[in-house]
PDB file of C-alpha atoms in Angstrom:
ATOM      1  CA  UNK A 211      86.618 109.669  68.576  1.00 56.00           C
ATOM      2  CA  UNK A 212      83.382 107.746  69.840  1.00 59.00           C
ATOM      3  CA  UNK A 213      80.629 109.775  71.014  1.00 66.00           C
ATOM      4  CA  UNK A 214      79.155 108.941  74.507  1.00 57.00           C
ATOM      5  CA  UNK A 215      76.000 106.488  74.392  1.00 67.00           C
ATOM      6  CA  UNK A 216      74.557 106.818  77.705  1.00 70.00           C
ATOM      7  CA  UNK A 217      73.702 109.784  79.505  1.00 81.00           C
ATOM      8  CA  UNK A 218      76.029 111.664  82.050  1.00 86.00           C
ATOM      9  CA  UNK A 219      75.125 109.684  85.354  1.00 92.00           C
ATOM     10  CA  UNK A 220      74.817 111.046  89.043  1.00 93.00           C
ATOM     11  CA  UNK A 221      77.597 108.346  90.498  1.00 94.00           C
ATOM     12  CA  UNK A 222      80.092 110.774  90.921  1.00 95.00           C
ATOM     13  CA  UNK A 223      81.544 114.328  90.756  1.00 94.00           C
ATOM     14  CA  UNK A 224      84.599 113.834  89.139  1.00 97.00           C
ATOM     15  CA  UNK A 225      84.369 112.006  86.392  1.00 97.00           C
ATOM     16  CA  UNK A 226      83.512 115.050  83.181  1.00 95.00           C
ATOM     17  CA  UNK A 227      86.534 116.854  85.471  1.00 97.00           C
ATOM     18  CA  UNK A 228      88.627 113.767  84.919  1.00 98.00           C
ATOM     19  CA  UNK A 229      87.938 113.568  81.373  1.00 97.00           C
ATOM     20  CA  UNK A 230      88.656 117.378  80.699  1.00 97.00           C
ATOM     21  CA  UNK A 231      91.845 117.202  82.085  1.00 98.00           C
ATOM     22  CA  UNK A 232      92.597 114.230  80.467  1.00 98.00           C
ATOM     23  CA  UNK A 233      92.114 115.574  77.075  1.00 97.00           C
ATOM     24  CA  UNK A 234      93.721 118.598  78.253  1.00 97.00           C
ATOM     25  CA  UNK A 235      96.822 116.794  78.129  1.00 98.00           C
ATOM     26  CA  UNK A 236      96.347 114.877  75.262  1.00 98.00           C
ATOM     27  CA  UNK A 237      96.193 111.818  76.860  1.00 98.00           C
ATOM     28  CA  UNK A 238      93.845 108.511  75.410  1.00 98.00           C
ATOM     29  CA  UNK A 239      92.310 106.687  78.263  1.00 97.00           C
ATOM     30  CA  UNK A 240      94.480 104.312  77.584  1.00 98.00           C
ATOM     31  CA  UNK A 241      97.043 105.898  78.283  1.00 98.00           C
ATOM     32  CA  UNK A 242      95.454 107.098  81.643  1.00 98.00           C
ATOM     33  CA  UNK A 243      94.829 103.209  82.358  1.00 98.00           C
ATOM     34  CA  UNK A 244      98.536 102.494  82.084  1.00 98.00           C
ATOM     35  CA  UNK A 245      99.368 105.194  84.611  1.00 98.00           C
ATOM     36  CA  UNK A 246      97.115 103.942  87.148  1.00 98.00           C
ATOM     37  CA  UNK A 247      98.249 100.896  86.907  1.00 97.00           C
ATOM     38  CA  UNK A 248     101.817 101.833  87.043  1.00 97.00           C
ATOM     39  CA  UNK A 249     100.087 103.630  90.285  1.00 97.00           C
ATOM     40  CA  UNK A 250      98.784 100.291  92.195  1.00 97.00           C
ATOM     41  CA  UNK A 251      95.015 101.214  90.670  1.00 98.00           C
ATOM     42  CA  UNK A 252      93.695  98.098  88.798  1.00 96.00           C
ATOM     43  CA  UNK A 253      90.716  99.505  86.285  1.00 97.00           C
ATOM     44  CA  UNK A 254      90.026  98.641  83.199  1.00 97.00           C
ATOM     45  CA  UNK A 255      88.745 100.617  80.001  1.00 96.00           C
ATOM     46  CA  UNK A 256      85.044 100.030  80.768  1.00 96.00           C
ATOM     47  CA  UNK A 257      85.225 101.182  84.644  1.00 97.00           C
ATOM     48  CA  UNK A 258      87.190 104.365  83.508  1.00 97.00           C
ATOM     49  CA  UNK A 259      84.898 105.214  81.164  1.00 95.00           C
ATOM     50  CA  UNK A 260      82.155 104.428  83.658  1.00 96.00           C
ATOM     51  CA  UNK A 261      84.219 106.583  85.650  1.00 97.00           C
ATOM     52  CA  UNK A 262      84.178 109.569  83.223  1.00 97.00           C
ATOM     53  CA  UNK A 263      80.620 108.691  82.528  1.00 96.00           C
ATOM     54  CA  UNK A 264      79.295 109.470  86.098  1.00 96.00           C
ATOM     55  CA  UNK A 265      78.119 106.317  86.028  1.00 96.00           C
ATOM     56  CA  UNK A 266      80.409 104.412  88.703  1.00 96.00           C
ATOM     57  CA  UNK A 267      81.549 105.468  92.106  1.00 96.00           C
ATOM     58  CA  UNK A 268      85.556 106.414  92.567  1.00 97.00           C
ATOM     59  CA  UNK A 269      87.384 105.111  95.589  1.00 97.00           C
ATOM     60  CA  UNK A 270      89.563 107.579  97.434  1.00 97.00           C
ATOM     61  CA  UNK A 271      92.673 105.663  96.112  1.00 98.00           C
ATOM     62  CA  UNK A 272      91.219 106.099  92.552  1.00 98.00           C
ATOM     63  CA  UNK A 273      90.822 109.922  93.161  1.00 98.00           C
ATOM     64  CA  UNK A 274      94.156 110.500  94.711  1.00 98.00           C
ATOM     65  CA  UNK A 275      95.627 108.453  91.934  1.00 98.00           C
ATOM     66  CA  UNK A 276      93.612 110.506  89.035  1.00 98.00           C
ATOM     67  CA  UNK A 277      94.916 114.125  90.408  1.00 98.00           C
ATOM     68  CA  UNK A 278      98.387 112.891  90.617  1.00 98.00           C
ATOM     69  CA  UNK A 279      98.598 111.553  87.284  1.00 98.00           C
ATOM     70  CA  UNK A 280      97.007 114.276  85.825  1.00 98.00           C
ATOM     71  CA  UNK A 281      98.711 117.059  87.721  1.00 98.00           C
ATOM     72  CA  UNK A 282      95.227 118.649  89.232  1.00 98.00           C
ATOM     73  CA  UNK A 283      94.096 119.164  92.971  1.00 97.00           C
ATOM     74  CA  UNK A 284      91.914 116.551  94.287  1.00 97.00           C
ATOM     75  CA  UNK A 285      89.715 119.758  95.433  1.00 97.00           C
ATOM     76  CA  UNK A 286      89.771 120.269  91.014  1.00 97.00           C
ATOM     77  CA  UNK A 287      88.442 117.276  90.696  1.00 97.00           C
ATOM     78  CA  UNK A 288      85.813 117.503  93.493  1.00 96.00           C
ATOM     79  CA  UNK A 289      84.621 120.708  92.261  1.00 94.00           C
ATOM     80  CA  UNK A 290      85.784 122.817  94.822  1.00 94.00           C
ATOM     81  CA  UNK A 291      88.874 124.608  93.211  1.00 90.00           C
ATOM     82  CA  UNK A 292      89.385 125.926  89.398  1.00 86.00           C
ATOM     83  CA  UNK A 293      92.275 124.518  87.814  1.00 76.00           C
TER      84      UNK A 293
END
C-alpha cells in the first residue's frame, strides 16, 4: 500500500469519506474506477486519487455515482449522516 505524499487538501468534503468506504469494502481504486466507468463517469487513477486526496472538486454526477457504487448516502458522503 502507498502512503499519501501530499497533504489532505480543502477541494472537497468527500473524498477521506470516499476512501473509507472504499476500503471498507475491500475494494482497490481500481476497482472503484471500473465501476464508474461501467456508471457513465470517465476518471482516471490520478483524478480519483485527487479525489480521495481533497485535492480536486467532485461533480454531482461523480458524487451520485460514488454513493451508489459504494452503497452509502450521498448525505454519508457529504458529512451530514453516519453510515
Amino acid at each position: 500500500m502507498r502512503l499519501r505524499k501530499q497533504e489532505l487538501g480543502d477541494r472537497n468534503l468527500v473524498g477521506a469519506r470516499v476512501e473509507a468506504a472504499r476500503k471498507k469494502k475491500g475494494m482497490k481504486q481500481k476497482e472503484l474506477l471500473a465501476q464508474l466507468q461501467v456508471n457513465g463517469v470517465d476518471m482516471n487513477a490520478s483524478g480519483l486519487s485527487k479525489l480521495e486526496g481533497q485535492i480536486r472538486f467532485v461533480t454531482d454526477v461523480e458524487l451520485v455515482a460514488l454513493a451508489d457504487i459504494l452503497e452509502v448516502s450521498v448525505d454519508f458522503l457529504l458529512g451530514r449522516a453516519s453510515q
